[in-house]
Coordinates of C-alpha atoms in Angstrom, one line a residue:
X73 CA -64.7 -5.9 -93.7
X74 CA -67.2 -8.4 -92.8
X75 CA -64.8 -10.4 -91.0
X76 CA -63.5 -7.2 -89.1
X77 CA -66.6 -6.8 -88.0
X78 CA -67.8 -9.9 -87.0
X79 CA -64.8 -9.9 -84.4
X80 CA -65.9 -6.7 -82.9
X81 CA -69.3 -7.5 -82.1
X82 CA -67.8 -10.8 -80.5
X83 CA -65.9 -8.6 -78.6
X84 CA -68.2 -6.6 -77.5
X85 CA -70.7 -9.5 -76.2
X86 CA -67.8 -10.9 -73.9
X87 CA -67.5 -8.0 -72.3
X88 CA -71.0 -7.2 -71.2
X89 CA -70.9 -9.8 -68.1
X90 CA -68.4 -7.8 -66.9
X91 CA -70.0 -4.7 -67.0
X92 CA -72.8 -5.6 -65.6
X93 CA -70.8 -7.0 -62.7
X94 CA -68.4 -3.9 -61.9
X95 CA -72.0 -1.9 -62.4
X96 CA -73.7 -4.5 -59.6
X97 CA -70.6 -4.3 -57.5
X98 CA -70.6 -0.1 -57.3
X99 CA -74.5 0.0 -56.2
X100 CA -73.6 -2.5 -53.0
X101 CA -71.0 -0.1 -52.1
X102 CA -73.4 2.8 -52.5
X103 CA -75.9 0.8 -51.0
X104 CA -73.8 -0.4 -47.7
X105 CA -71.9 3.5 -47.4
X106 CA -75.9 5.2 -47.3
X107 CA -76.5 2.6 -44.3
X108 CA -73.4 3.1 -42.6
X109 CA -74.8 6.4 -42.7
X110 CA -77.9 6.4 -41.3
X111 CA -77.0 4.7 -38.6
X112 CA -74.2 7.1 -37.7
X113 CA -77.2 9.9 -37.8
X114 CA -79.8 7.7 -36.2
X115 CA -80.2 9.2 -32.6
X116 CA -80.2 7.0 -29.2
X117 CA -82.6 4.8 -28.5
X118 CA -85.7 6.1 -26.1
X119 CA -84.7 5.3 -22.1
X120 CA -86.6 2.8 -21.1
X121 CA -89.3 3.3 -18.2
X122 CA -88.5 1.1 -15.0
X123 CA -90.4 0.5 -11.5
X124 CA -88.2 2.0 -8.9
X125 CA -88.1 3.1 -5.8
X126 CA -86.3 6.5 -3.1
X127 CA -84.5 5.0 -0.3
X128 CA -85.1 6.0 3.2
X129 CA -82.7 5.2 5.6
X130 CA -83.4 4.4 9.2
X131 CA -82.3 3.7 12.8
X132 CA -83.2 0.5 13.4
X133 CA -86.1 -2.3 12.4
X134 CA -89.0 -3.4 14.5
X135 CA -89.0 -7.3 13.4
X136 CA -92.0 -9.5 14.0
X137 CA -91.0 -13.1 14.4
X138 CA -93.3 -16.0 14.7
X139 CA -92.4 -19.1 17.2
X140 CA -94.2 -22.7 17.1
X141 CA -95.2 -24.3 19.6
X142 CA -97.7 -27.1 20.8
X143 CA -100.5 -27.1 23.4
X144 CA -101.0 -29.5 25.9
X145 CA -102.7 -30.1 29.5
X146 CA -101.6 -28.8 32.3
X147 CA -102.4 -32.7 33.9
X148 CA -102.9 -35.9 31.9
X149 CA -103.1 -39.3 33.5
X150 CA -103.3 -43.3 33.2
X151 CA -105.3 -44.0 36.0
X152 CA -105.1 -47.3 37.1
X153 CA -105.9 -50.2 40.0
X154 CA -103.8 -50.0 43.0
X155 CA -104.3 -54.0 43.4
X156 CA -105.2 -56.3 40.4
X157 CA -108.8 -57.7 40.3
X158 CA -111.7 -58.7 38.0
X159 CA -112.9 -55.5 36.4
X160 CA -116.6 -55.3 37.3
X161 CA -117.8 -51.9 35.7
X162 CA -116.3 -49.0 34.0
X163 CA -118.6 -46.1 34.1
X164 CA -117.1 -43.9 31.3
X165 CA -116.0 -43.6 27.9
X166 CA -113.9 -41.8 25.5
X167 CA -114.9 -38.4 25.3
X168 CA -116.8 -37.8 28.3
X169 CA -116.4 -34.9 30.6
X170 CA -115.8 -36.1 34.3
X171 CA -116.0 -33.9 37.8
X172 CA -113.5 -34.4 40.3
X173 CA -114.4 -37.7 42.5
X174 CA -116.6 -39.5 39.8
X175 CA -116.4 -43.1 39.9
X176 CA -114.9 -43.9 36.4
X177 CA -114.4 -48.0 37.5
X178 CA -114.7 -50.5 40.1
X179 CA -113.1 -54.3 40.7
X180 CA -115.1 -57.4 41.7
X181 CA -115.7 -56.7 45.2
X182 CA -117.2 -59.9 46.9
X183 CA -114.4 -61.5 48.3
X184 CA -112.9 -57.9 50.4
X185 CA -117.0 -57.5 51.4
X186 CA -117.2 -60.9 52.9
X187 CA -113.5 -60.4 54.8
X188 CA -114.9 -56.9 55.9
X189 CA -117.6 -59.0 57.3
X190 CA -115.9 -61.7 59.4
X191 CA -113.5 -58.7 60.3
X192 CA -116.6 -56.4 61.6
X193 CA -117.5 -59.5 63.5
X194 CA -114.3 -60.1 65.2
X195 CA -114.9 -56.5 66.4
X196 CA -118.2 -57.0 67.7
X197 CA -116.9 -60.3 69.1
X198 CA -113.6 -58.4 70.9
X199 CA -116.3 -55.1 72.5
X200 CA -118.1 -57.9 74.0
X201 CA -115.8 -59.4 75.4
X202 CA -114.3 -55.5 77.1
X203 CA -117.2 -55.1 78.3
X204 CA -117.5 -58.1 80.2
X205 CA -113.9 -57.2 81.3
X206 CA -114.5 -53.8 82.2
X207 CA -117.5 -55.0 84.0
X208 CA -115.7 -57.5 86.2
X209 CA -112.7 -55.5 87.0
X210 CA -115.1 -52.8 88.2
X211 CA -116.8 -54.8 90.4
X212 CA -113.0 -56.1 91.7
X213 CA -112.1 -52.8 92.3
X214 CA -115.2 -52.5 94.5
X215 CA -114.0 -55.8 96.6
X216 CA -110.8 -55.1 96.8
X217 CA -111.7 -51.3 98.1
X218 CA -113.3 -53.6 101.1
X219 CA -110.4 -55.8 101.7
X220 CA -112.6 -58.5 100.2
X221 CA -109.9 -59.8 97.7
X222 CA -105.9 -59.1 97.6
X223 CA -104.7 -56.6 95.2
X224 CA -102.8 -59.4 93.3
X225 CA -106.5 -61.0 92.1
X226 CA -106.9 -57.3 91.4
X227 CA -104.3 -56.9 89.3
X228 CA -105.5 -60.2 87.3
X229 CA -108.7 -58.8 86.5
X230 CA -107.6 -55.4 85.0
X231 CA -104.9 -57.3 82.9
X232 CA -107.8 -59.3 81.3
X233 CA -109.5 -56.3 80.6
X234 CA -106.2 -54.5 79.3
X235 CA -105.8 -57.9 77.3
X236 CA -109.6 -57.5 75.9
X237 CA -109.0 -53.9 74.9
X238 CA -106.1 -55.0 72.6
X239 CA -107.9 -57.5 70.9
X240 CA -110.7 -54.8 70.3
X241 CA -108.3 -52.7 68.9
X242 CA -106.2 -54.8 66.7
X243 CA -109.5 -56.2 65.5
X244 CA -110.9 -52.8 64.1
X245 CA -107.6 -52.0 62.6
X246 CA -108.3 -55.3 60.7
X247 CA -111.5 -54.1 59.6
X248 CA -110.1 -50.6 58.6
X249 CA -107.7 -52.7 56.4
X250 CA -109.8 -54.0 54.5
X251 CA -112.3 -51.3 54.2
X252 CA -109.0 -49.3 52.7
X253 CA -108.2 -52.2 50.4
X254 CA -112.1 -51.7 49.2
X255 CA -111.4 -48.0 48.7
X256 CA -108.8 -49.4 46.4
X257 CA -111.2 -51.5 44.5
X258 CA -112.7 -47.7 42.4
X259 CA -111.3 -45.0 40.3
X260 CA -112.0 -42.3 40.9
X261 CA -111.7 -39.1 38.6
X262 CA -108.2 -36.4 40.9
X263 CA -109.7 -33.8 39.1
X264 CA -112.2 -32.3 36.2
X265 CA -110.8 -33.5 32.5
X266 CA -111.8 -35.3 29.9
X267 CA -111.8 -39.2 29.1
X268 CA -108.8 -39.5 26.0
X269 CA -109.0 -43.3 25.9
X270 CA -110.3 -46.3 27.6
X271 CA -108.2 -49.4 27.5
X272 CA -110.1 -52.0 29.7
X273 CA -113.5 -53.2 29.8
X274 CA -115.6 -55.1 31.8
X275 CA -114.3 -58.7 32.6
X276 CA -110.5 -58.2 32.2
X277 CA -108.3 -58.8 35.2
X278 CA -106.3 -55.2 35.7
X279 CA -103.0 -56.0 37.2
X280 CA -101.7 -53.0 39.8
X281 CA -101.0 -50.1 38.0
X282 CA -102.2 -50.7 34.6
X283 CA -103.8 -48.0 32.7
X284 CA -107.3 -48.4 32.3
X285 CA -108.3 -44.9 31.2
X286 CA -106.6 -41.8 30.3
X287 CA -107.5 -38.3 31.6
X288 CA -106.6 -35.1 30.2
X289 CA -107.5 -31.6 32.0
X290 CA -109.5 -29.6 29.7
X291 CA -109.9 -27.0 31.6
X292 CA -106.5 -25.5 32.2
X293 CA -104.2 -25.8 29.2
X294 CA -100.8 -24.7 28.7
X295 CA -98.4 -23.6 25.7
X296 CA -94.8 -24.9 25.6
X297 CA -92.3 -23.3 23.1
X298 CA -88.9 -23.0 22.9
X299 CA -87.2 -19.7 22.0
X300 CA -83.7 -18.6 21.7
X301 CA -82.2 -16.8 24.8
X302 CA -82.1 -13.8 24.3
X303 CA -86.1 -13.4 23.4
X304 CA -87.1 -15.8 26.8
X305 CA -84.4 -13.8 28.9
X306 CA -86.3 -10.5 27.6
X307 CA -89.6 -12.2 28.5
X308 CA -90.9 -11.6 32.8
X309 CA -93.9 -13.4 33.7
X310 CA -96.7 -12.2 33.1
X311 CA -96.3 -10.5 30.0
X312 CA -98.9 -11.4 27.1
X313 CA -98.3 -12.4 23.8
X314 CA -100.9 -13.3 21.0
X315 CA -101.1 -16.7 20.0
X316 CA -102.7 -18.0 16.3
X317 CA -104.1 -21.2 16.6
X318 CA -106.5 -22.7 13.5
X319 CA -109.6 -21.2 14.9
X320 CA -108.6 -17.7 14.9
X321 CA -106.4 -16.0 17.8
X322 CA -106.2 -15.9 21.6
X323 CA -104.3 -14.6 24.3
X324 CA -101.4 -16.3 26.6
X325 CA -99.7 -15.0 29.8
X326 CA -96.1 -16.3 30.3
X327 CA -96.3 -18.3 33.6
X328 CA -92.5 -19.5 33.6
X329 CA -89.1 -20.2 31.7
X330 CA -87.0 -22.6 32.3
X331 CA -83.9 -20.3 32.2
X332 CA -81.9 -23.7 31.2
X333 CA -80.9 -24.1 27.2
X334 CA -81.5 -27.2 25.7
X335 CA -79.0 -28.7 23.7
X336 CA -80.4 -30.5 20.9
X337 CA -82.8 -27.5 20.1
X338 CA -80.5 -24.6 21.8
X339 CA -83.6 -23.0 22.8
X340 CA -85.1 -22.0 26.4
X341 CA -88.5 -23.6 27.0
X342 CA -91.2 -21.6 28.0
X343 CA -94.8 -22.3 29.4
X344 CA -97.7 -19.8 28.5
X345 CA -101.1 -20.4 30.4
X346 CA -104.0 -18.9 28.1
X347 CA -106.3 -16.5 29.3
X348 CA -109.4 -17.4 28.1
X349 CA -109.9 -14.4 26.2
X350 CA -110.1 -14.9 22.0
X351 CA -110.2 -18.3 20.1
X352 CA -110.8 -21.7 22.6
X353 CA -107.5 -23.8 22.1
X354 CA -107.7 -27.5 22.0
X355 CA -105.0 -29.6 23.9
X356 CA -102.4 -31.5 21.4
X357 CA -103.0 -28.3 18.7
X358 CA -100.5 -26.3 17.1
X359 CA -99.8 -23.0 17.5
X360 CA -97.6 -19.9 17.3
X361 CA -96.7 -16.8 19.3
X362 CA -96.1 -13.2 17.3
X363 CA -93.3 -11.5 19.1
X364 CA -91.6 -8.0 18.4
X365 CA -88.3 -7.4 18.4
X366 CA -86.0 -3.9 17.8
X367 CA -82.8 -4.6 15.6
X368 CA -80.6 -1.3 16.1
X369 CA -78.8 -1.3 13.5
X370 CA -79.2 1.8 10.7
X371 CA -80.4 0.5 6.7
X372 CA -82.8 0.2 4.6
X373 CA -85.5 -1.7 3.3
X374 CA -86.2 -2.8 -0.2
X375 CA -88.1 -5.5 -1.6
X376 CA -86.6 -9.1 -2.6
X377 CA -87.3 -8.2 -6.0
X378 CA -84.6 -5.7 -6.2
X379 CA -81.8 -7.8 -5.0
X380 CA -79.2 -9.1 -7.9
X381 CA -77.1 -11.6 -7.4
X382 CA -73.2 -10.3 -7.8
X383 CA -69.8 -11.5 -7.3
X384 CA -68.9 -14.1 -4.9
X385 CA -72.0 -14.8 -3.3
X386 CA -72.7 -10.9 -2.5
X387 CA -75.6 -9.2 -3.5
X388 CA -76.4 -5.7 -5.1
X389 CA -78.7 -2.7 -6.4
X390 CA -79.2 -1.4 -9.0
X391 CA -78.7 2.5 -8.4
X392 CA -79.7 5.4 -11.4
X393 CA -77.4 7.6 -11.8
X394 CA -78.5 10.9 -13.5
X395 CA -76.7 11.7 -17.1
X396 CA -75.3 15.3 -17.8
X397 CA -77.9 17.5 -20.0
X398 CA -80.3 14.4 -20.0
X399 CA -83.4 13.4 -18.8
X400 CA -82.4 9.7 -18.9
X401 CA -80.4 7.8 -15.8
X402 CA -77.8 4.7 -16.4
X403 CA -78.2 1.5 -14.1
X404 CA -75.4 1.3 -11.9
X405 CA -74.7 -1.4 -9.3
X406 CA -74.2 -0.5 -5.7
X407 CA -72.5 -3.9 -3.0
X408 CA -75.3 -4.0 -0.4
X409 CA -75.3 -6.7 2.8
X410 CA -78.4 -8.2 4.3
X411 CA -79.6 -7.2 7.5
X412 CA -82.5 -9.0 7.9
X413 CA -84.6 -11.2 5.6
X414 CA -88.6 -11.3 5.7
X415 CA -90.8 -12.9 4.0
X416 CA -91.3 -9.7 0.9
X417 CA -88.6 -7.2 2.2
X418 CA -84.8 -7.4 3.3
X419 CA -83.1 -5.1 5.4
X420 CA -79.9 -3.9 4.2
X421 CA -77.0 -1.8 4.2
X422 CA -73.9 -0.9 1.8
X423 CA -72.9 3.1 0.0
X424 CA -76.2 4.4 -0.8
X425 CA -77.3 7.9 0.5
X426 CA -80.6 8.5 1.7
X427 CA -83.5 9.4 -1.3
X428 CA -81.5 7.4 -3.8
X429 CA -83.8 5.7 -6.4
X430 CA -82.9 2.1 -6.6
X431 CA -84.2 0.0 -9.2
X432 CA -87.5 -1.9 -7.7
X433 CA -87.3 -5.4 -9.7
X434 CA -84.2 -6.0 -11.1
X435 CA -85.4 -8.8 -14.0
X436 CA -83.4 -10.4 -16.9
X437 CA -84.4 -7.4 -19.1
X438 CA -82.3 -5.1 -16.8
X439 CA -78.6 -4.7 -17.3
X440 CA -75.4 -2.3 -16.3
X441 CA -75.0 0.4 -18.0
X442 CA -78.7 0.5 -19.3
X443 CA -80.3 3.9 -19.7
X444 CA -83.7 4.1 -17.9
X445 CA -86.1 6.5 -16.8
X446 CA -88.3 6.0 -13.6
X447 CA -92.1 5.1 -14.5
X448 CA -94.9 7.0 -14.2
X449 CA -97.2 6.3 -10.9
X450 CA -93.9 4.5 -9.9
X451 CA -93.8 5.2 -5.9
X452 CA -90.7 7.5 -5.7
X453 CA -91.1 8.4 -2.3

């Protein structure tokens, strides 16, 4: 008996690890079958709010585009010696305003003076001697009037005075040379501008033709920019444009186009003279013109933001399409092709029907088939 039941409770003791397993075993299933449950009953997530925005088709775009240019003088020059010569003064310096005809510099002079001089002389020396010419052939004429003297010894006496004219004349002309080569001696300012540079001073001998100082006209400046043909072919002169320069913005009247393309830039170059009304432009500045253009073709414009990148290089929208016996909308994306790019919008155009709402910012938390709803104080019109 005792042994009987000594094997029993052995029995009995291996068998409880089992138990407890096939016990731990049927609560997991339980366990996993309750879950599988709930989640069947769960309901569908909440749609989730998104910025969007109603399109509104139109016609065609007004574009504002923005061309550089640079401003310059109307005149700048390296004026210069016409002969070479010891410089002996220069009378300006860089930065100073001159007047038409200011002296700006002058060569060593005493060597042109003192040929001027004997040269004067000579002249002085040659009227002299016409007079006493003129004198005597007068008095000839008188004799020879009386038959006093024969009309060959006439003759002689008006040659010399003919002779004694030439001499005066060839004399002054002598004079007048080097009076003009004196002239050439000074600088003198061809019209009102502003010293640039100075690149010779006192004591250096100026060869003909070198620069000395550099003038720029202040006064009249000009704007050069090159646009594409068809905007300087829709341009007459005369029209105005506004120009932004650093110190604000001013006003330019097209004066002339070149009506001839260049072909490194492919662009026709225009000149713009400035009106004087607005900000003062400086010459060598930078600057750009605002022109408007009308693009006629019919789109619409969204924001940058809204633009995903698709298949092949194209781009897309993301459209919401209402869901039957919902309030909710699903993201759906609609092939668009760029019009125009700006700077924050994009013109474009693909199968979207006027008052659709497109999704505003497509970001990485937005994907197809998403369901969505548009957000309050979103701008839906």
């Amino acid at each position: 008996m005792i042994a009987k039941k000594l094997g029993f409770d052995e029995m009995t003791n291996a068998r409880l690890p089992f138990i407890a397993l096939t016990l731990l075993g049927f609560i997991l299933i339980a366990a996993i079958s309750w879950r599988a449950n709930a989640v069947d009953e769960a309901p569908d997530a909440s749609p989730v709010p998104v910025p969007i925005l109603r399109v509104q088709m139109q016609d065609h775009l007004e574009i504002s585009s923005t061309w550089p240019g640079t401003i310059s003088a109307r005149r700048q020059s390296h004026l210069g010696f016409e002969r070479s010569g010891l410089i002996k003064r220069v009378y300006v310096d860089t930065g100073d305003f001159v007047k038409k005809g200011d002296r700006l510099a002058s060569l060593n002079t005493n060597a042109q003076r003192a040929d001027l001089a004997a040269a004067k002389a000579i002249s002085a020396q040659s009227q002299a001697a016409l007079n006493i010419s003129a004198a005597t052939a007068k008095r000839q004429q008188s004799l020879a009037n009386s038959g006093h003297i024969s009309s060959q010894r006439l003759e002689e006496f008006l040659a010399n005075q003919a002779s004694a004219d030439a001499a005066l004349g060839a004399a002054n002309a002598q004079a007048n040379a080097i009076s003009a080569r004196l002239s050439l001696s000074h600088i003198f300012a061809p019209y009102d501008g502003t010293i640039t540079a100075r690149h010779m001073d006192e004591g250096t001998i100026a060869g003909p033709g070198a620069a000395v100082l550099e003038l720029v006209e202040s006064e009249h400046l000009e704007l050069k920019i090159g646009l594409p043909v068809k905007i300087a072919s829709s341009l007459t002169p005369g029209d105005l444009v506004q120009v932004v320069i650093g110190q604000g913005v001013t006003q330019a009247k097209l004066r002339r186009s070149t009506n001839v393309v260049n072909p490194v830039t492919q662009t026709v170059d225009t000149i713009f003279d400035f009106t004087g009304k607005g900000a003062k432009p400086v010459s060598g500045q930078s600057a750009r013109i605002q022109l408007q253009d009308q693009l006629l073709q019919r789109g619409f414009l969204v924001p940058i933001s809204a633009l995903r990148e698709g298949n092949r290089g194209l781009w897309s929208l993301y459209t919401l399409l209402p869901q039957k016996n919902d309030q909710a909308y699903i993201l759906s994306p609609v092939p668009v092709e760029i019009i125009h790019a700006g700077e924050r919008d994009v013109f474009v155009r693909g199968p979207i029907k006027n008052g659709s709402m497109v999704l505003r910012a497509a970001g990485q938390n937005t994907s197809v088939g998403m369901r969505v709803r548009p957000m309050n104080g979103t701008n839906n019109e």
